[in-house]
mmCIF file of C-alpha atoms (C1' of nucleotides) in Angstrom:
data_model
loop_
_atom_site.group_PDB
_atom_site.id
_atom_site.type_symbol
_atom_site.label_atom_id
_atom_site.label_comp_id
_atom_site.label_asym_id
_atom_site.label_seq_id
_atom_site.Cartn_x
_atom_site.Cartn_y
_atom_site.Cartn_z
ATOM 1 C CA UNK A 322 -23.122 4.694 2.031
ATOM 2 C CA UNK A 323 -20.686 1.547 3.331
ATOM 3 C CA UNK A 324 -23.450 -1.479 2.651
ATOM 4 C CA UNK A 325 -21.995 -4.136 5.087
ATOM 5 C CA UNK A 326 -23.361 -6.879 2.775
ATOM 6 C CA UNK A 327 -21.288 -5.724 -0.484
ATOM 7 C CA UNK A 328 -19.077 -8.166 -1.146
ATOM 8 C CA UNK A 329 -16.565 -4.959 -1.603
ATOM 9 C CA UNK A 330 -14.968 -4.692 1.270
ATOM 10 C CA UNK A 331 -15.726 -2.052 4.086
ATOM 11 C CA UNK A 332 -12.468 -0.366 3.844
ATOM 12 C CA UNK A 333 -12.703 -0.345 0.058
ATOM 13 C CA UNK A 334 -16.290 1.711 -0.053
ATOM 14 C CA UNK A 335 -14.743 4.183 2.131
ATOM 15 C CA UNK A 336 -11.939 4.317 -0.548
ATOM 16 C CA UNK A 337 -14.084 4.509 -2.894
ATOM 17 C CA UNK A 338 -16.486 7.042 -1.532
ATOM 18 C CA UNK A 339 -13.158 9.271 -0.676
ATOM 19 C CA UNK A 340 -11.971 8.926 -4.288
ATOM 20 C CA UNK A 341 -15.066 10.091 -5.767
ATOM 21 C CA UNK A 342 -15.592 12.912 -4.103
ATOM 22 C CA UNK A 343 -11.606 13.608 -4.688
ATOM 23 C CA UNK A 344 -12.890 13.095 -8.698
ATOM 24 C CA UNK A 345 -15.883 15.181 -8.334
ATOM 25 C CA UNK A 346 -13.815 18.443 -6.728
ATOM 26 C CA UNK A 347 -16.254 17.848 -3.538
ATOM 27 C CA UNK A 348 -12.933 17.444 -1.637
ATOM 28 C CA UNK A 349 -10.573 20.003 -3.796
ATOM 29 C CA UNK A 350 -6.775 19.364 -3.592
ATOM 30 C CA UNK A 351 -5.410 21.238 -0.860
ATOM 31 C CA UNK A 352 -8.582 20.551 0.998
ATOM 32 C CA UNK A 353 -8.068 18.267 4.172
ATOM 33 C CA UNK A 354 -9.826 14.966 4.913
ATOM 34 C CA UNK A 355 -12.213 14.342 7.844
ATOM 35 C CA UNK A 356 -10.115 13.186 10.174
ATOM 36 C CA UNK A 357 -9.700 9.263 11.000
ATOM 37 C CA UNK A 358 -11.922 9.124 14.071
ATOM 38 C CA UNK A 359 -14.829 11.537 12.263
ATOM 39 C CA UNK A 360 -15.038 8.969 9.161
ATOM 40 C CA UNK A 361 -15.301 6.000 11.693
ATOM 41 C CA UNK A 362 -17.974 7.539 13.511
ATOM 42 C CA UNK A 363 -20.094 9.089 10.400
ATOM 43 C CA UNK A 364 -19.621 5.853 8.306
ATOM 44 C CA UNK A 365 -19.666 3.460 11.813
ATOM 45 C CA UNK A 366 -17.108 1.684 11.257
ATOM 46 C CA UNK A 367 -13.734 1.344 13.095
ATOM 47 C CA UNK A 368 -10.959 3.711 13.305
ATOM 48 C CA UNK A 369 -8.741 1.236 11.965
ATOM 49 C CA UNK A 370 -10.966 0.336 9.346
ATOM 50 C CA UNK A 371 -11.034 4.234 8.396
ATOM 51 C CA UNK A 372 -7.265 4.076 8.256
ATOM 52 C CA UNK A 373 -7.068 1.099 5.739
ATOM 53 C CA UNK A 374 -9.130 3.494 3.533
ATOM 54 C CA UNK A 375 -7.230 6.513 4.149
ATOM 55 C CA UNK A 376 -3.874 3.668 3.597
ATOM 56 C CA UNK A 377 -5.508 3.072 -0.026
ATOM 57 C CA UNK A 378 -5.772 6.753 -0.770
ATOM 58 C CA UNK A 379 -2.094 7.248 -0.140
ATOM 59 C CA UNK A 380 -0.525 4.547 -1.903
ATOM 60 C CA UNK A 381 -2.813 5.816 -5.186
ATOM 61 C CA UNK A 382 -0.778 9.436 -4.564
ATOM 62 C CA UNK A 383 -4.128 10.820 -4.035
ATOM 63 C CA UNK A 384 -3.585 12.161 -0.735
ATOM 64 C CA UNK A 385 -0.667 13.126 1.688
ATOM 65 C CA UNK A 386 -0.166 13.551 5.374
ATOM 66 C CA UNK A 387 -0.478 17.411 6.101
ATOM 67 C CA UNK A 388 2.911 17.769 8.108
ATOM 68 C CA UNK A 389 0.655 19.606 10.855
ATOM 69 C CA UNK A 390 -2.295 17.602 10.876
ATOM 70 C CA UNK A 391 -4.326 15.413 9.116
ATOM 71 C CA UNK A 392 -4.604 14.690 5.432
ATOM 72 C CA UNK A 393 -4.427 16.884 2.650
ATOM 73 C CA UNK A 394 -5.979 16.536 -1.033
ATOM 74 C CA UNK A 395 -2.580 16.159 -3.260
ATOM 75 C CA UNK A 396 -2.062 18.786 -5.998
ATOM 76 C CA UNK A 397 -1.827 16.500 -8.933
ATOM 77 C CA UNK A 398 0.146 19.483 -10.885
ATOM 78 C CA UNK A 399 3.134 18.991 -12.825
ATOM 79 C CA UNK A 400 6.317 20.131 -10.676
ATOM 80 C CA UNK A 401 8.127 22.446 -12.310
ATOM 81 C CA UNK A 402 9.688 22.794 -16.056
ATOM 82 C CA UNK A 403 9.621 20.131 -18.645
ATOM 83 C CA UNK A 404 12.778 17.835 -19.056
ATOM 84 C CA UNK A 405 14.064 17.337 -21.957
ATOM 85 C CA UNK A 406 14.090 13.966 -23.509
ATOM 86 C CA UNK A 407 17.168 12.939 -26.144
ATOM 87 C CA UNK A 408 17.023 10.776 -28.995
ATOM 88 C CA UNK A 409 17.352 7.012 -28.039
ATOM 89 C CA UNK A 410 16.385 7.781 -24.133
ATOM 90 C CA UNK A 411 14.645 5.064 -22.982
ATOM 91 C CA UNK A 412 11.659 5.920 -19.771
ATOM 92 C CA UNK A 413 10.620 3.638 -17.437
ATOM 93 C CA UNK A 414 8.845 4.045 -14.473
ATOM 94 C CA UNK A 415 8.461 2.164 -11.258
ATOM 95 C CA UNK A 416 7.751 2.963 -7.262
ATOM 96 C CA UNK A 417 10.825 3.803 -5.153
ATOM 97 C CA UNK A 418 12.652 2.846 -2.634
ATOM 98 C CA UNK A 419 12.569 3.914 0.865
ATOM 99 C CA UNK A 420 15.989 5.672 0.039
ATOM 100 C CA UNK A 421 15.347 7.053 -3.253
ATOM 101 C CA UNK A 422 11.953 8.176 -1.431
ATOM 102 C CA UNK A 423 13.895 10.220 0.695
ATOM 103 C CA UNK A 424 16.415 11.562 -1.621
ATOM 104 C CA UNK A 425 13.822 12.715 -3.970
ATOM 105 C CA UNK A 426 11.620 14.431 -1.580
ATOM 106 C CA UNK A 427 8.299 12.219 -3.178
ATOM 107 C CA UNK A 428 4.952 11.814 -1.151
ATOM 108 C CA UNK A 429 3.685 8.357 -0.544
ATOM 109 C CA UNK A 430 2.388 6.896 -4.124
ATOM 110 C CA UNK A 431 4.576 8.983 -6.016
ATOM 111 C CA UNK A 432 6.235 6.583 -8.807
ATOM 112 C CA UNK A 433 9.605 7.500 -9.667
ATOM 113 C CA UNK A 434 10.452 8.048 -13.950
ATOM 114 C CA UNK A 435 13.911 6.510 -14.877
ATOM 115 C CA UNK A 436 15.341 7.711 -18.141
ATOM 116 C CA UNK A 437 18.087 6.014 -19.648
ATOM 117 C CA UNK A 438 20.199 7.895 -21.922
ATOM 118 C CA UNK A 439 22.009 6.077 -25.098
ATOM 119 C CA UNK A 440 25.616 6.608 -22.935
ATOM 120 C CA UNK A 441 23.931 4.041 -20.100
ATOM 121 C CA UNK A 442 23.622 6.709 -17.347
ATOM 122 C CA UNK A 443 20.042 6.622 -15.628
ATOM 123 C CA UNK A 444 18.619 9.495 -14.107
ATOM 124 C CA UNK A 445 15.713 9.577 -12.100
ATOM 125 C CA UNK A 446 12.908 12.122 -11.742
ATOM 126 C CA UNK A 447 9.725 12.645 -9.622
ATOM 127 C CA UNK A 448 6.664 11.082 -11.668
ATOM 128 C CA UNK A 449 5.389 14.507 -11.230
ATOM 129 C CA UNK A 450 7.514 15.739 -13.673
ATOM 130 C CA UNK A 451 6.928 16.469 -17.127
ATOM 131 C CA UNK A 452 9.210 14.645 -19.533
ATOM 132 C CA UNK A 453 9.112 16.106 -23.388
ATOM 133 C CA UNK A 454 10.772 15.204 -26.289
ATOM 134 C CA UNK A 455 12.498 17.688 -27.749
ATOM 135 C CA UNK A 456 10.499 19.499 -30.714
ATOM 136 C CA UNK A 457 11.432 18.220 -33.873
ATOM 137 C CA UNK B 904 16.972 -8.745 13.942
ATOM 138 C CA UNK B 905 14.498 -6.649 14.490
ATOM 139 C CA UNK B 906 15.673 -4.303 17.298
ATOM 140 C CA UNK B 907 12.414 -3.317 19.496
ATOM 141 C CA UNK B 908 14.193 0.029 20.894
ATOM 142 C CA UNK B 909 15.067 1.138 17.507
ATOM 143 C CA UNK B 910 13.412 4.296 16.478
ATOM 144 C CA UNK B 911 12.342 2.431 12.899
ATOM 145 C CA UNK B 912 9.369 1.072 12.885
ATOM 146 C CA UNK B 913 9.495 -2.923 13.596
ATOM 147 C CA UNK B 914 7.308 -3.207 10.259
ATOM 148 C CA UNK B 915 9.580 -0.998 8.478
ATOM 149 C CA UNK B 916 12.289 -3.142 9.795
ATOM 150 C CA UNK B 917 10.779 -6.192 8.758
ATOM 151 C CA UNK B 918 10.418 -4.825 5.920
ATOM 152 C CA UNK B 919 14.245 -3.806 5.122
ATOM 153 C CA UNK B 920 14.944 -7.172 6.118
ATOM 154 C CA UNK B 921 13.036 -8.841 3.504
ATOM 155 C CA UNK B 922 14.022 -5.812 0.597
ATOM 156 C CA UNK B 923 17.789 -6.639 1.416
ATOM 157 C CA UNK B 924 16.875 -10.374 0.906
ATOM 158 C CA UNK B 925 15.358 -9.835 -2.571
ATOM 159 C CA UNK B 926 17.995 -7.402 -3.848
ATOM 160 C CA UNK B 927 20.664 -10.308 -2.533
ATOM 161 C CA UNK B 928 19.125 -12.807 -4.642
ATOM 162 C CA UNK B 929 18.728 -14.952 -1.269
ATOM 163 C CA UNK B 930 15.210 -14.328 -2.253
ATOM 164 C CA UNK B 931 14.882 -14.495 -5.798
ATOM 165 C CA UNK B 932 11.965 -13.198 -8.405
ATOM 166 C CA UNK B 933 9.488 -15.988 -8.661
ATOM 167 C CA UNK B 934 10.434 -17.099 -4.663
ATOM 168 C CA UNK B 935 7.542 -17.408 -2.281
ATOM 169 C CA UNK B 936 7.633 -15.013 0.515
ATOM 170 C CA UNK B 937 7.035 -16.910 3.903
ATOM 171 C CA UNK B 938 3.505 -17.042 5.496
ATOM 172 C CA UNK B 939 2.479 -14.348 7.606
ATOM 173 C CA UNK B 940 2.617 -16.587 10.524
ATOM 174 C CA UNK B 941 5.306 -17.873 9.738
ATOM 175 C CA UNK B 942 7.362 -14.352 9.446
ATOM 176 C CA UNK B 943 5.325 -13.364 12.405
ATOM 177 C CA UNK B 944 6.589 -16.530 14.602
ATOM 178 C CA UNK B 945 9.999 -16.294 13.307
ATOM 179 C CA UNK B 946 10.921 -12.492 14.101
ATOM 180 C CA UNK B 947 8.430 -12.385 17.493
ATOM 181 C CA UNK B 948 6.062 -10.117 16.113
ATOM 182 C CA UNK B 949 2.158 -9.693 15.689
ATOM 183 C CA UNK B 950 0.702 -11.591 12.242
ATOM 184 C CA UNK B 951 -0.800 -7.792 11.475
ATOM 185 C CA UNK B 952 2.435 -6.422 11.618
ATOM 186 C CA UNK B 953 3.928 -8.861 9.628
ATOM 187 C CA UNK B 954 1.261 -7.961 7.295
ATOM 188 C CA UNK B 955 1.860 -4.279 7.441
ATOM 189 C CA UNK B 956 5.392 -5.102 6.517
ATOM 190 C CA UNK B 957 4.290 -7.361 3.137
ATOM 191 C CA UNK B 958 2.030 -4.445 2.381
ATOM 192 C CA UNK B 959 5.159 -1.792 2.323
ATOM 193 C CA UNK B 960 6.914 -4.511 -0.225
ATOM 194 C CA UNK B 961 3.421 -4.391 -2.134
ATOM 195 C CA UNK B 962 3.313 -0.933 -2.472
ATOM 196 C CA UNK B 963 7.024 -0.832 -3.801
ATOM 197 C CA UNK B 964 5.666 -3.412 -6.565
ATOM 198 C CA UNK B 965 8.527 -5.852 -5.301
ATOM 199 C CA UNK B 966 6.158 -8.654 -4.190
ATOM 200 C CA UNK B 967 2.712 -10.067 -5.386
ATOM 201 C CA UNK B 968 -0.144 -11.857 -4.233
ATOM 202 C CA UNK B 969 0.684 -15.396 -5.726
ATOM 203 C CA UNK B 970 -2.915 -15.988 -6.961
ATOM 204 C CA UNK B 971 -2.950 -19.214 -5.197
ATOM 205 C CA UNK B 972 -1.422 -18.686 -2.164
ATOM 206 C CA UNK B 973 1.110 -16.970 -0.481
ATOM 207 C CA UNK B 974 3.112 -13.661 -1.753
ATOM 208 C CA UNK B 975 6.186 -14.302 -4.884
ATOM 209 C CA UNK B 976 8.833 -11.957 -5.320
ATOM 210 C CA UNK B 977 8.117 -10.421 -8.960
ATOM 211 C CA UNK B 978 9.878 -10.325 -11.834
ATOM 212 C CA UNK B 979 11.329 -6.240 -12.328
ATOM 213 C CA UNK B 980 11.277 -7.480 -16.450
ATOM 214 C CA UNK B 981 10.586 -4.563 -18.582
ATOM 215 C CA UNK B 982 7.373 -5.363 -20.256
ATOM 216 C CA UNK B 983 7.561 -6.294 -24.009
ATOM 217 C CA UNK B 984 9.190 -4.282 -27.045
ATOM 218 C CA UNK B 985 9.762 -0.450 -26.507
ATOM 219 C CA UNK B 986 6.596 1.768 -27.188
ATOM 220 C CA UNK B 987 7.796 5.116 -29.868
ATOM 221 C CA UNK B 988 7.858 8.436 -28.577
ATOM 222 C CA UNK B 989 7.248 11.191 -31.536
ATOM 223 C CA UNK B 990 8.680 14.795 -31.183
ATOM 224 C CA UNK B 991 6.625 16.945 -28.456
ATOM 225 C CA UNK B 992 5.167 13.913 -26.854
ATOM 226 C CA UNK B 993 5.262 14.574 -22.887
ATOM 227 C CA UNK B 994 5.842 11.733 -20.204
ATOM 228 C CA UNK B 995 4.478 11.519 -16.790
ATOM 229 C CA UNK B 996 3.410 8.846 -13.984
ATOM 230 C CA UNK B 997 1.269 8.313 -11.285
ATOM 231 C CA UNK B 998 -0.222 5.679 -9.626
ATOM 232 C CA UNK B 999 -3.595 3.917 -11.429
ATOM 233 C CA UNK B 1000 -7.167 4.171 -9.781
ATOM 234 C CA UNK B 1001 -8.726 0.743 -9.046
ATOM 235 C CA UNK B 1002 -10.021 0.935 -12.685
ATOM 236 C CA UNK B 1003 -7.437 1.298 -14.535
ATOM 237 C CA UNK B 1004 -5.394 -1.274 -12.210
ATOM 238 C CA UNK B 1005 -7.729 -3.731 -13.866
ATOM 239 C CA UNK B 1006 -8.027 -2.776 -17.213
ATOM 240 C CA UNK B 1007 -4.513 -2.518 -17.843
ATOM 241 C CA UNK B 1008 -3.879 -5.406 -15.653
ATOM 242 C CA UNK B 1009 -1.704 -4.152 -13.547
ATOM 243 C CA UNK B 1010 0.111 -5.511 -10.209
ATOM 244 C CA UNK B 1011 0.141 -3.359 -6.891
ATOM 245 C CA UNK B 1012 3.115 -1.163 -6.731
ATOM 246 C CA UNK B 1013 3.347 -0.666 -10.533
ATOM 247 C CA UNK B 1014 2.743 2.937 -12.080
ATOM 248 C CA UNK B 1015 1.241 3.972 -14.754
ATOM 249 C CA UNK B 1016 2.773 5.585 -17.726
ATOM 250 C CA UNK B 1017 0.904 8.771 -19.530
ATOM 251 C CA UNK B 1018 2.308 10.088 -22.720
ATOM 252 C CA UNK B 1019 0.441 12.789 -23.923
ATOM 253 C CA UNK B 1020 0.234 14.010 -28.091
ATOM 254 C CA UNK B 1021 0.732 16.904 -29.633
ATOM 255 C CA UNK B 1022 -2.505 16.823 -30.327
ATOM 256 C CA UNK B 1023 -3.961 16.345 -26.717
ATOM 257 C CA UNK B 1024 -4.754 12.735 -26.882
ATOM 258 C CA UNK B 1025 -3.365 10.721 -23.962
ATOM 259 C CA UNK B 1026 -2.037 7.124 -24.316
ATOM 260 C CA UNK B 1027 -1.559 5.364 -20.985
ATOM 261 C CA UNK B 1028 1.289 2.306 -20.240
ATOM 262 C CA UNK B 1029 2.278 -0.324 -17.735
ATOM 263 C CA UNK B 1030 5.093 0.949 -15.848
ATOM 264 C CA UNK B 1031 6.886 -1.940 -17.250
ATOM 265 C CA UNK B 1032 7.011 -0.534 -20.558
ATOM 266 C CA UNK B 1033 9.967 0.820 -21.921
ATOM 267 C CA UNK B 1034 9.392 4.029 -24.059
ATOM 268 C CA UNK B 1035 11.586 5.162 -26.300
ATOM 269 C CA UNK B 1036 12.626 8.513 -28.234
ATOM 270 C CA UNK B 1037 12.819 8.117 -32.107
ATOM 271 C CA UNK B 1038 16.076 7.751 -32.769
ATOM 272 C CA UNK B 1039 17.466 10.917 -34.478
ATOM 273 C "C1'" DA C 42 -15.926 -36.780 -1.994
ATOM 274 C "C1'" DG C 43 -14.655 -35.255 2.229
ATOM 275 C "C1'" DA C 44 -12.024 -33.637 6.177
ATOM 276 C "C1'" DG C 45 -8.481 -31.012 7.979
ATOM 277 C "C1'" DA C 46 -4.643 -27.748 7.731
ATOM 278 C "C1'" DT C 47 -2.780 -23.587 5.805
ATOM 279 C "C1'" DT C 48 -2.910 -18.865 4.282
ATOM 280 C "C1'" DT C 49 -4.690 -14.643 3.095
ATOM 281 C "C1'" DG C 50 -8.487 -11.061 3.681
ATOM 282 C "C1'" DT C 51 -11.125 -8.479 6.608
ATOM 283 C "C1'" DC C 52 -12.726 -6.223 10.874
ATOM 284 C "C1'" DC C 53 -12.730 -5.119 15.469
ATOM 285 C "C1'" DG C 54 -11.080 -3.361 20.049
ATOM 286 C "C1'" DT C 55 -7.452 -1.709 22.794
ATOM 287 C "C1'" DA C 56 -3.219 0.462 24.120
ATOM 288 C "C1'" DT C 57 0.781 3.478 23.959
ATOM 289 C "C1'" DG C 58 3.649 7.074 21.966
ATOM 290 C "C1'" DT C 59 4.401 11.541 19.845
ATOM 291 C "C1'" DA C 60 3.261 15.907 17.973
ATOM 292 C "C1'" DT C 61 0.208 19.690 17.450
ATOM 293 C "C1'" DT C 62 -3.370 22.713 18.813
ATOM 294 C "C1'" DG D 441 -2.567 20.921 31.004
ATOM 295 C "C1'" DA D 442 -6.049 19.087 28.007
ATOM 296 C "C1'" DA D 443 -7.864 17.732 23.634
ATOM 297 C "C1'" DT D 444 -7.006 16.211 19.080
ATOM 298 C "C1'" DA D 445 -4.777 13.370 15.581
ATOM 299 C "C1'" DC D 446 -1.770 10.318 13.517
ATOM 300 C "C1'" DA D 447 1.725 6.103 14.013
ATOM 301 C "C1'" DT D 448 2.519 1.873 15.749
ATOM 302 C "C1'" DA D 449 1.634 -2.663 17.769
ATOM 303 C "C1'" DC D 450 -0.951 -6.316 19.702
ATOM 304 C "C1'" DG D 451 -4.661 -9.565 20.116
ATOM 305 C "C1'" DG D 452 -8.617 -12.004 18.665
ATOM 306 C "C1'" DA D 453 -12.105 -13.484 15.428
ATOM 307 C "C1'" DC D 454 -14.272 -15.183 11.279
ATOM 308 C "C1'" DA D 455 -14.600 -15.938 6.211
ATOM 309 C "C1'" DA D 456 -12.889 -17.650 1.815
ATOM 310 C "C1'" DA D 457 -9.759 -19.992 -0.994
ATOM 311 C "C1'" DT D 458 -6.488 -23.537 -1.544
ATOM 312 C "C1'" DC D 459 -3.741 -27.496 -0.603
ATOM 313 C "C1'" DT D 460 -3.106 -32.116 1.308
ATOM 314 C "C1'" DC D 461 -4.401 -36.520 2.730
#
DNA sequence: AGAGATTTGTCCGTATGTATT
DNA sequence: GAATACATACGGACAAATCTC
């Protein structure tokens, strides 16, 4: 329940709330979200208010517009094969660019993984890829 | 300028304006961002959109709150001496929950860093660490 | 100490546009 | 066409923290 005398701000309950039940598998990824104008009228708050929340959700990579409709429940899975790490690569990580958003194809709140190989080259990869060093 | 018939977004333009400025250098890490008000006078726009625009900058970790007052451009440094990486450790990213924002003390806009063990255990980083493979 | 100005944080209400159903 | 839903933008309002004088 949103308690309008937390100190936690209204927006951040709903958040909260939201996240929780994204923890608990109450909302299961692929499932959608209630939309912006149900969660202002079942929590009674503001539309925009509901919209900060649903703002906080998607910068956390928790969840994604649907495309069609409404938000969606991210899968957190691993995309794809494992990439293979060399000796002396160096992996950072950090959020992208509008650009490298794009050219990567990543949701909202999807870091980007830069590895830097001993040469200097840097390649980047969605941070829902598996990096792995290579078995010993 | 911001250009109200463009298609982009005037907070999204606002936005690129003030990106371009930081990766110039004509606002440098450690700069203070201009007020709200101020960017909001200056470029004719709402104070909430000017706000939506710092938030987009926030969320790409390139600006943060300045504790006092105001908004600083922050430093990309890479955080302290590289961490090891042993042979079939596996790397991935994603954003931190509010929780582990705190306990690892982390800015907005900066991932998180999992490696996971051979033997299941996972270690978690600032995205400002550096990681590196054992050299061979 | 105190008053006033500045700045961010939060919340609301409203309005318009666009796309989908 | 109508209803639904998100995206954007504006405006106003008040609180809290901080800075200045």
């Amino acid at each position: 329940m949103i308690d309008r005398r937390s100190d936690r701000a209204v927006y951040r309950q709903l958040a909260d709330i939201l996240r929780d039940q994204i923890a608990a598998g109450t909302l299961p990824p692929g499932a959608g979200l209630p939309s912006e104008l149900r969660l202002s009228q079942d929590h009674g708050i503001a539309r925009s208010t509901a919209r900060q929340a649903i703002a906080v959700l998607r910068s956390e990579g928790l969840v994604a517009p649907d495309g069609r409709k409404g938000y969606v429940v991210r899968h957190p899975e691993s995309d794809g094969p494992a990439i293979r790490l060399k000796p002396g690569d160096t992996v950072t990580a950090r959020m992208p660019s509008p650009a490298e958003q794009r050219t990567h194809d990543l949701d909202e709140g999807v870091p980007l993984l830069l590895v830097r190989s001993k040469d200097g080259t840097t390649v980047a990869y969605s941070g829902d890829q598996v990096l792995q060093v290579g078995q010993a």
